[in-house]
C-alpha positions as CSV (number, residue, x, y, z in Angstrom):
1,M,-58.8,4.6,0.1
2,N,-59.9,3.4,3.5
3,P,-61.6,6.1,5.6
4,S,-60.8,6.2,9.3
5,H,-63.5,5.5,11.8
6,A,-63.5,7.3,15.1
7,D,-63.9,5.2,18.3
8,H,-67.5,4.1,18.9
9,S,-67.4,5.5,22.4
10,A,-66.6,9.0,21.2
11,S,-69.4,11.5,21.0
12,P,-70.5,11.6,18.3
13,P,-68.9,8.8,16.2
14,R,-67.6,10.1,12.9
15,V,-66.4,8.5,9.7
16,D,-63.8,10.7,8.1
17,I,-63.9,10.4,4.3
18,P,-61.4,12.1,2.0
19,R,-62.7,14.6,-0.6
20,E,-61.3,12.5,-3.5
21,Y,-63.2,9.2,-2.9
22,N,-64.8,6.4,-4.8
23,A,-67.0,4.0,-2.9
24,A,-66.4,0.9,-5.1
25,A,-62.6,1.4,-5.0
26,D,-62.8,1.6,-1.2
27,L,-64.9,-1.5,-0.7
28,L,-62.8,-3.5,-3.2
29,G,-59.5,-2.2,-1.8
30,R,-60.4,-3.3,1.7
31,N,-60.3,-6.9,0.5
32,A,-57.1,-6.8,-1.7
33,S,-55.4,-8.9,1.0
34,R,-57.9,-11.8,0.8
35,P,-58.2,-12.5,-3.0
36,A,-59.0,-16.2,-2.6
37,K,-61.9,-15.7,-0.1
38,A,-65.4,-16.0,-1.3
39,A,-67.1,-12.6,-1.4
40,F,-70.4,-14.0,-2.7
41,I,-71.9,-17.4,-3.1
42,E,-74.9,-18.2,-5.3
43,A,-77.3,-20.3,-3.1
44,A,-78.8,-22.4,-5.9
45,S,-75.6,-23.6,-7.5
46,G,-73.0,-23.1,-4.7
47,T,-70.8,-21.1,-7.1
48,P,-68.5,-18.7,-5.4
49,L,-67.1,-15.3,-6.5
50,T,-63.9,-14.6,-4.7
51,Y,-62.8,-11.1,-3.7
52,G,-60.0,-11.3,-6.3
53,E,-62.4,-12.3,-9.1
54,L,-64.8,-9.6,-8.1
55,A,-62.2,-6.9,-8.3
56,V,-61.0,-8.0,-11.7
57,Q,-64.5,-8.4,-13.1
58,A,-65.7,-5.1,-11.8
59,Q,-62.7,-3.3,-13.3
60,R,-63.2,-5.0,-16.6
61,F,-66.8,-4.0,-16.6
62,A,-65.9,-0.4,-15.8
63,N,-63.4,-0.2,-18.6
64,A,-65.9,-1.8,-21.0
65,L,-68.4,1.0,-20.2
66,R,-65.7,3.6,-21.0
67,D,-64.9,1.9,-24.3
68,R,-68.6,2.2,-25.2
69,G,-68.8,5.9,-24.5
70,F,-70.4,5.9,-21.1
71,E,-69.2,9.1,-19.4
72,P,-69.1,9.9,-15.6
73,E,-72.5,10.9,-14.2
74,S,-74.4,9.1,-17.0
75,R,-77.2,6.9,-15.6
76,V,-78.0,3.2,-16.2
77,M,-80.7,1.0,-14.8
78,V,-79.9,-2.3,-13.1
79,A,-82.9,-4.6,-13.1
80,M,-81.2,-7.8,-12.1
81,L,-81.8,-10.8,-9.8
82,D,-79.5,-11.4,-6.9
83,T,-76.8,-13.3,-8.8
84,L,-73.0,-13.0,-8.9
85,E,-73.3,-10.5,-11.8
86,W,-75.2,-8.0,-9.6
87,P,-72.2,-6.8,-7.5
88,V,-70.0,-6.8,-10.6
89,V,-72.3,-4.4,-12.4
90,F,-73.1,-2.2,-9.5
91,L,-69.4,-1.8,-8.4
92,G,-68.2,-1.6,-12.0
93,C,-70.5,1.3,-12.7
94,M,-69.2,3.2,-9.7
95,L,-65.6,2.6,-10.7
96,A,-66.4,4.2,-14.0
97,G,-68.3,7.1,-12.4
98,V,-71.5,5.9,-14.0
99,V,-74.5,6.1,-11.8
100,P,-76.4,2.7,-11.4
101,I,-80.1,2.8,-10.6
102,A,-81.0,-0.3,-8.7
103,A,-84.5,-1.3,-9.8
104,N,-87.0,-3.4,-7.9
105,T,-87.2,-6.7,-9.9
106,L,-90.8,-7.4,-8.9
107,L,-92.4,-4.4,-10.5
108,T,-94.6,-4.1,-13.6
109,T,-93.9,-2.9,-17.1
110,K,-95.7,0.3,-16.3
111,D,-93.5,0.9,-13.3
112,F,-90.3,0.2,-15.2
113,E,-91.4,2.6,-18.0
114,F,-92.0,5.3,-15.4
115,M,-88.5,4.8,-13.9
116,L,-86.7,4.6,-17.2
117,R,-88.4,7.8,-18.4
118,D,-88.0,9.6,-15.0
119,S,-84.3,8.7,-14.7
120,R,-83.5,9.1,-18.4
121,A,-81.3,6.0,-18.1
122,R,-79.0,5.5,-21.1
123,A,-78.6,1.7,-20.7
124,L,-80.5,-1.2,-19.1
125,F,-78.8,-4.2,-17.5
126,V,-81.5,-6.8,-17.0
127,S,-81.7,-10.5,-16.0
128,K,-82.9,-12.8,-18.7
129,P,-86.0,-14.0,-16.8
130,L,-87.1,-10.3,-16.5
131,L,-87.0,-9.6,-20.2
132,P,-90.8,-10.1,-20.8
133,A,-91.5,-7.0,-18.5
134,F,-89.3,-4.8,-20.7
135,E,-90.1,-6.1,-24.2
136,P,-93.2,-3.9,-24.5
137,L,-91.0,-0.9,-24.0
138,A,-88.7,-1.6,-27.0
139,G,-88.3,1.7,-28.9
140,K,-90.5,3.7,-26.5
141,I,-87.8,5.2,-24.3
142,P,-85.9,7.9,-26.2
143,T,-83.0,8.1,-23.8
144,L,-82.5,4.3,-23.6
145,K,-79.8,3.4,-26.1
146,Q,-78.4,0.0,-25.0
147,M,-79.5,-3.1,-23.3
148,Y,-77.3,-5.9,-21.8
149,I,-78.6,-9.2,-20.5
150,A,-77.5,-10.9,-17.3
151,G,-77.6,-14.6,-17.0
152,D,-76.8,-15.0,-20.7
153,D,-73.6,-15.4,-22.8
154,G,-74.6,-13.8,-26.0
155,E,-73.1,-10.8,-27.8
156,Q,-75.2,-8.3,-25.8
157,S,-74.7,-10.1,-22.4
158,V,-73.2,-8.7,-19.2
159,A,-70.7,-11.6,-19.4
160,A,-69.5,-10.6,-22.9
161,L,-69.2,-7.0,-21.7
162,V,-67.0,-8.0,-18.8
163,R,-64.8,-10.2,-21.1
164,S,-64.3,-7.3,-23.5
165,G,-62.9,-4.9,-20.9
166,S,-59.3,-4.3,-20.0
167,P,-58.2,-5.4,-16.5
168,E,-56.2,-2.1,-16.2
169,Q,-56.9,-0.5,-12.9
170,K,-58.6,2.8,-13.5
171,V,-60.9,4.6,-11.2
172,A,-63.1,7.6,-12.1
173,D,-62.1,10.9,-10.5
174,T,-65.1,11.0,-8.2
175,C,-65.4,12.8,-4.9
176,S,-67.3,11.9,-1.7
177,D,-70.1,14.3,-2.6
178,D,-70.7,13.0,-6.1
179,A,-73.9,11.2,-7.0
180,C,-73.0,7.5,-6.7
181,F,-76.3,5.5,-7.1
182,W,-80.0,5.8,-7.0
183,L,-82.7,3.8,-5.3
184,Y,-86.4,4.2,-6.0
185,S,-88.5,4.3,-2.9
186,S,-90.8,1.2,-2.5
187,G,-94.0,3.1,-3.0
188,S,-95.7,2.1,0.3
189,T,-97.3,5.5,0.2
190,G,-97.8,5.8,-3.6
191,T,-95.6,6.7,-6.5
192,P,-91.9,5.7,-6.2
193,K,-89.3,8.5,-6.0
194,G,-85.8,8.4,-7.4
195,T,-83.6,8.8,-4.3
196,V,-80.1,10.0,-5.0
197,H,-77.2,8.8,-2.8
198,L,-73.6,10.0,-2.7
199,H,-70.3,8.0,-2.8
200,S,-69.8,8.7,1.0
201,H,-73.0,7.1,2.1
202,L,-72.3,3.4,1.7
203,V,-69.3,3.3,4.1
204,Q,-71.1,5.6,6.6
205,T,-73.8,3.0,7.1
206,A,-71.2,0.2,7.4
207,E,-69.1,2.0,10.0
208,L,-71.9,3.5,12.1
209,Y,-74.4,0.5,12.1
210,G,-72.7,-2.6,10.5
211,R,-69.7,-2.8,12.7
212,P,-70.8,-1.4,16.1
213,I,-74.5,-2.3,16.3
214,L,-74.8,-5.4,14.1
215,G,-71.3,-6.5,15.1
216,I,-70.4,-7.9,11.6
217,R,-67.0,-9.6,11.4
218,E,-64.7,-11.0,8.8
219,D,-65.6,-14.6,9.8
220,D,-69.3,-14.1,9.3
221,V,-71.4,-15.7,6.6
222,V,-74.5,-13.5,5.9
223,Y,-77.8,-14.0,4.2
224,S,-80.4,-11.3,3.6
225,A,-83.9,-12.1,2.5
226,A,-84.2,-8.5,1.4
227,K,-82.8,-8.2,-2.1
228,L,-79.9,-6.0,-3.2
229,F,-82.2,-3.5,-4.9
230,F,-83.7,-2.6,-1.5
231,A,-81.7,-0.1,0.5
232,Y,-81.9,-2.5,3.5
233,G,-80.7,-5.4,1.4
234,L,-77.9,-3.4,-0.3
235,G,-76.3,-2.7,3.1
236,N,-76.9,-6.2,4.4
237,S,-75.5,-8.2,1.4
238,L,-72.9,-5.9,-0.1
239,T,-71.8,-2.9,1.9
240,F,-71.4,-4.5,5.4
241,P,-69.8,-7.8,4.4
242,M,-67.4,-6.1,1.9
243,A,-66.5,-3.5,4.6
244,V,-65.1,-6.2,6.8
245,G,-64.3,-9.1,4.4
246,A,-67.3,-11.4,5.2
247,T,-69.1,-13.7,2.8
248,T,-72.6,-13.2,1.4
249,V,-75.0,-15.9,0.2
250,L,-77.2,-14.7,-2.6
251,L,-80.6,-16.2,-3.4
252,S,-82.1,-15.2,-6.7
253,A,-85.5,-16.7,-6.1
254,R,-88.2,-15.1,-3.9
255,P,-87.5,-15.9,-0.2
256,T,-90.2,-18.5,0.6
257,P,-89.9,-20.1,4.0
258,A,-88.7,-23.3,2.4
259,D,-86.0,-21.6,0.4
260,V,-84.9,-19.4,3.4
261,F,-84.6,-22.3,5.7
262,G,-82.8,-24.2,2.9
263,V,-80.1,-21.4,2.8
264,L,-79.9,-21.3,6.6
265,E,-79.3,-25.0,6.8
266,K,-77.0,-25.5,3.8
267,Y,-74.7,-22.5,4.2
268,Q,-75.0,-22.0,8.0
269,P,-75.1,-18.2,7.9
270,T,-74.2,-16.5,11.2
271,I,-76.2,-13.3,10.4
272,F,-79.7,-13.4,8.9
273,Y,-81.6,-10.3,7.9
274,G,-85.3,-10.5,7.5
275,V,-88.5,-8.5,7.6
276,P,-91.4,-8.9,10.1
277,T,-93.7,-10.7,7.7
278,L,-91.0,-13.2,6.8
279,F,-90.1,-13.9,10.4
280,A,-93.9,-14.5,11.1
281,A,-94.1,-16.9,8.1
282,L,-90.9,-18.8,9.1
283,L,-92.3,-19.3,12.6
284,A,-95.6,-20.6,11.1
285,D,-93.8,-23.1,8.9
286,G,-94.6,-26.6,10.2
287,N,-91.4,-28.0,8.6
288,R,-88.9,-25.5,10.0
289,P,-85.6,-26.8,11.3
290,K,-84.6,-27.1,14.9
291,R,-82.3,-24.6,16.7
292,E,-79.3,-26.9,16.6
293,E,-79.6,-27.3,12.9
294,L,-78.8,-23.6,12.3
295,N,-75.7,-21.5,13.2
296,L,-77.3,-18.1,13.7
297,R,-75.4,-15.6,15.9
298,V,-77.6,-12.5,15.3
299,C,-80.6,-11.6,13.2
300,A,-81.9,-8.2,12.1
301,S,-85.3,-6.9,11.0
302,A,-86.4,-3.7,9.3
303,G,-88.9,-2.5,6.7
304,E,-91.7,-2.3,9.3
305,A,-91.8,-2.5,13.1
306,L,-91.4,-6.1,14.4
307,P,-94.3,-7.2,16.6
308,A,-93.1,-8.1,20.0
309,E,-94.7,-11.5,19.9
310,I,-92.7,-12.5,16.8
311,G,-89.4,-11.4,18.3
312,K,-90.0,-13.3,21.6
313,R,-91.1,-16.5,19.8
314,W,-88.0,-16.4,17.5
315,T,-85.6,-16.0,20.4
316,A,-87.3,-18.7,22.4
317,D,-87.2,-21.1,19.4
318,Y,-83.8,-20.3,18.0
319,G,-81.9,-18.7,20.9
320,C,-81.0,-15.7,18.8
321,E,-82.0,-12.1,19.2
322,I,-83.6,-10.1,16.4
323,L,-82.3,-6.6,16.3
324,D,-85.4,-4.7,15.2
325,G,-84.5,-1.4,13.7
326,I,-85.7,1.3,11.3
327,G,-84.1,2.7,8.2
328,S,-85.3,4.2,5.0
329,T,-84.5,4.6,1.4
330,E,-83.8,8.3,2.2
331,M,-81.3,7.5,5.0
332,L,-80.0,4.3,3.2
333,H,-79.9,2.0,6.2
334,I,-80.8,1.7,9.9
335,F,-80.4,4.7,12.1
336,L,-82.5,3.5,15.1
337,S,-82.0,0.0,16.4
338,N,-82.0,-2.5,19.3
339,R,-78.6,-3.7,20.4
340,R,-77.2,-7.1,21.1
341,G,-77.9,-8.0,24.8
342,E,-80.2,-5.0,25.2
343,V,-83.2,-5.9,23.1
344,R,-86.6,-4.7,24.2
345,Y,-89.1,-6.3,21.9
346,G,-92.0,-4.0,21.0
347,T,-89.6,-1.1,20.7
348,T,-87.3,-0.1,17.8
349,G,-84.4,0.4,20.3
350,R,-82.2,3.5,20.6
351,E,-80.6,5.8,18.1
352,V,-77.5,4.6,16.3
353,P,-74.6,6.7,17.4
354,G,-73.6,9.1,14.6
355,Y,-77.3,9.9,14.0
356,E,-79.4,12.3,15.9
357,L,-83.2,11.8,16.3
358,R,-86.0,14.0,17.5
359,I,-89.8,13.6,17.8
360,V,-91.8,16.6,16.6
361,G,-95.4,17.2,17.4
362,D,-98.2,18.6,15.2
363,D,-97.3,22.0,16.7
364,G,-93.8,21.9,15.4
365,H,-92.2,21.5,18.9
366,E,-90.2,18.6,20.2
367,C,-92.1,16.1,22.2
368,G,-91.3,15.0,25.7
369,P,-91.1,11.4,26.9
370,G,-94.2,9.4,26.1
371,E,-95.6,12.0,23.7
372,I,-96.3,10.9,20.1
373,G,-95.0,12.8,17.1
374,E,-93.1,12.5,13.8
375,L,-89.6,10.9,13.9
376,Q,-87.0,13.1,12.3
377,I,-83.3,12.2,11.6
378,R,-80.1,14.0,11.1
379,G,-77.1,12.0,9.9
380,P,-74.4,11.6,7.3
381,S,-76.2,9.2,4.9
382,A,-79.2,11.3,4.1
383,A,-80.0,11.3,0.4
384,L,-79.2,14.4,-1.7
385,M,-82.8,14.7,-3.1
386,Y,-85.7,13.1,-4.9
387,W,-85.0,13.3,-8.6
388,N,-87.4,15.6,-10.6
389,N,-89.5,16.1,-7.5
390,R,-88.6,19.4,-5.9
391,T,-91.8,19.7,-3.9
392,R,-91.4,16.3,-2.1
393,T,-87.6,17.0,-1.7
394,K,-88.3,20.2,0.2
395,S,-91.0,18.5,2.3
396,T,-88.9,15.5,3.3
397,F,-85.4,17.0,3.5
398,A,-86.0,19.9,5.9
399,G,-82.5,21.4,6.2
400,E,-80.3,19.0,8.0
401,W,-83.3,17.0,9.2
402,T,-85.0,14.2,7.3
403,R,-88.7,13.7,8.0
404,S,-89.5,10.0,8.3
405,G,-93.2,10.2,8.1
406,D,-93.3,7.7,11.0
407,K,-95.0,8.4,14.4
408,Y,-93.0,7.5,17.5
409,T,-92.8,7.9,21.2
410,R,-89.6,7.8,23.3
411,D,-89.4,6.6,26.9
412,A,-87.2,7.9,29.7
413,D,-84.6,5.2,28.8
414,G,-84.2,6.4,25.3
415,Y,-86.1,3.5,23.7
416,Y,-88.4,4.4,20.8
417,T,-91.8,2.8,20.1
418,Y,-93.4,2.8,16.7
419,G,-96.9,4.4,16.4
420,G,-97.6,4.0,12.7
421,R,-97.1,6.1,9.7
422,S,-98.1,9.8,10.0
423,D,-100.9,9.4,7.5
424,D,-102.1,6.2,9.2
425,M,-102.7,7.6,12.7
426,L,-106.3,7.6,13.8
427,K,-108.2,9.8,16.2
428,V,-110.9,7.9,17.9
429,G,-113.1,10.0,20.2
430,G,-110.4,12.8,20.0
431,I,-107.7,10.4,21.2
432,Y,-104.8,9.3,19.0
433,V,-104.8,5.5,18.3
434,S,-101.8,3.8,16.7
435,P,-102.9,1.3,14.1
436,F,-99.6,-0.6,14.7
437,E,-100.4,-1.0,18.4
438,V,-103.7,-2.6,17.5
439,E,-102.0,-4.8,14.8
440,A,-99.4,-5.9,17.3
441,C,-102.1,-6.8,19.7
442,L,-103.9,-8.9,17.1
443,M,-100.7,-10.6,16.3
444,T,-100.6,-12.1,19.8
445,H,-103.8,-14.1,19.0
446,P,-102.7,-17.7,18.4
447,D,-104.7,-17.9,15.2
448,V,-103.4,-14.8,13.5
449,L,-100.6,-14.7,11.0
450,E,-100.8,-11.1,9.9
451,A,-102.9,-8.0,10.5
452,A,-103.3,-4.5,9.2
453,V,-105.5,-1.7,10.7
454,I,-106.8,1.4,9.1
455,G,-109.4,4.1,9.9
456,V,-112.9,3.9,8.4
457,A,-115.7,6.3,9.0
458,D,-118.9,4.9,10.6
459,S,-122.5,5.9,9.8
460,D,-122.0,9.0,11.8
461,E,-118.8,9.9,9.8
462,L,-116.6,9.2,12.9
463,V,-113.4,7.4,12.3
464,K,-113.0,4.0,13.9
465,P,-110.4,1.2,13.5
466,K,-111.0,-1.6,11.0
467,A,-108.8,-4.7,11.0
468,Y,-107.8,-6.9,8.0
469,V,-106.7,-10.3,9.4
470,V,-104.8,-13.2,7.7
471,L,-105.3,-16.4,9.7
472,K,-102.7,-19.1,10.0
473,A,-103.2,-22.1,7.8
474,G,-106.0,-24.4,9.1
475,R,-107.1,-22.0,11.8
476,Q,-110.6,-20.5,12.3
477,A,-111.7,-17.5,14.3
478,S,-114.5,-14.9,14.3
479,G,-114.5,-11.2,14.2
480,E,-115.9,-11.3,17.7
481,D,-112.9,-13.3,18.8
482,M,-110.5,-10.6,17.4
483,Q,-112.5,-7.8,19.0
484,A,-112.6,-9.5,22.4
485,H,-108.9,-10.2,22.3
486,V,-108.0,-6.5,21.7
487,K,-110.4,-5.3,24.3
488,N,-108.8,-7.6,26.8
489,L,-105.3,-6.3,26.2
490,L,-105.8,-2.6,25.2
491,A,-107.9,0.3,26.2
492,P,-111.5,-0.6,25.0
493,Y,-111.8,2.4,22.6
494,K,-108.9,0.9,20.5
495,Y,-110.7,-2.3,19.5
496,P,-111.5,-2.7,15.7
497,R,-115.1,-2.0,15.0
498,W,-114.9,-4.1,11.9
499,V,-112.8,-7.2,11.2
500,E,-112.4,-8.6,7.7
501,F,-110.6,-11.8,7.1
502,V,-108.5,-11.9,3.9
503,N,-106.1,-14.4,2.3
504,E,-103.3,-11.9,2.0
505,L,-102.5,-8.2,2.6
506,P,-101.5,-5.8,-0.2
507,K,-97.7,-5.2,0.0
508,T,-94.9,-3.6,-1.8
509,A,-92.3,-6.0,-3.4
510,T,-90.1,-5.4,-0.4
511,G,-92.8,-6.6,2.1
512,K,-94.3,-3.4,3.4
513,I,-98.0,-3.4,3.9
514,Q,-99.7,-0.9,1.6
515,R,-102.3,0.5,3.9
516,F,-103.2,3.2,1.4
517,R,-104.7,0.5,-0.8
518,L,-106.8,-0.7,2.1
519,R,-108.0,2.8,2.7
520,A,-108.8,3.3,-1.0
521,A,-110.9,0.1,-0.9
522,N,-113.0,1.7,1.8
523,A,-113.3,5.2,0.3
């Protein structure tokens, strides 16, 4: 099953997917002609998993699930590190019609308990190092009947399960509109929400963004610092490379600058996907490699808007553009992005063909050029719903349009500029102030590594900007320095009235700054 993709120049581009369709069968089938090529490589060991081995192991895993009574549409949680077993489990579930729920591996026992209860997952597939977070839940989740351990070889291991399954090719009778997998939102605005995606969604993102915008090719080697459980990382590391037959390097450890540069030097990826905070940390690393030691062709950034200064410095140092874009768990991947050769740092680029965007003001009407409002998206990869959350589903998925919760402006050339989250926007003296604009300005100060801006009421109960600043190692600066810097570059009313220096900013496990925690600390 290989859906046809309309010509990118057509208006609008369209991916035609048959009614009877299984996403895993499609992705595996595309690579049947290259069985000896490495699909995935584990960074730490250098161990490869070829496309042929992946197809056999995923099929064995699917048949083993059937043998153990897992029926189509039953749900299982996948709390696994980025190892070679992750794609086997994920794709194998889909082949069997079982719905995998990709869990953030950096969460707490309390978070995992919520997700297991909320999803009513029947089984848990968990990496051995993560077991301590789940041990307190033993016997507490009524629906959880079985647990299998990844990175182990015992009787209840993922490896044993794969060995026990038949290699007979058998694909569940799924359709393009069947529930395929879940992702829980990162919780940057509070409680995570189970986001339900369909079998048709993965290939939509590959054919609308991966091929034409990113330009991924069969000869690419890719590495994503964003993990597979993250919507961004799932497309980066699994969907896009498998759609074209490229090779993915998987790093199970957290992506420290040293480890990231280690991967970029050893495996020479041509595509690197990061997030703004990581790009900033990489540029601040005193031991970073030189341009000629890497083999980068293109980089991508998402998760949060990329400060212009970071993009410019990266391109100057490594001769490689960062395609800043925005996606969401709800839309699965990037729907608004800069393009190769047309990057305008400080903007999020233009809409990805195949998606429609609009900016809506507080009055419910569409905004004109330069007017700020909420970004809304219409496109083929929008999630079905939030599980067990009808109120939020109706609020976010408004008919064919998905509300992003992000404030944006659009210029006459069609480039979009981020203005912060809808609940982060400030009104200072009756005028909207974008916290992100102030943050981006602070980031241009040579001593600043990261910054976050929120609104805080002064003694007269009037809201004013407050900045939290992380300085680069060994640097010193004062609040007055920060204020003067902003006043010199932006309208004076936008400067932070208070500046607090901190060692780190509160973030989700996927790197998004949790400004709601900063606001709570000032309540």
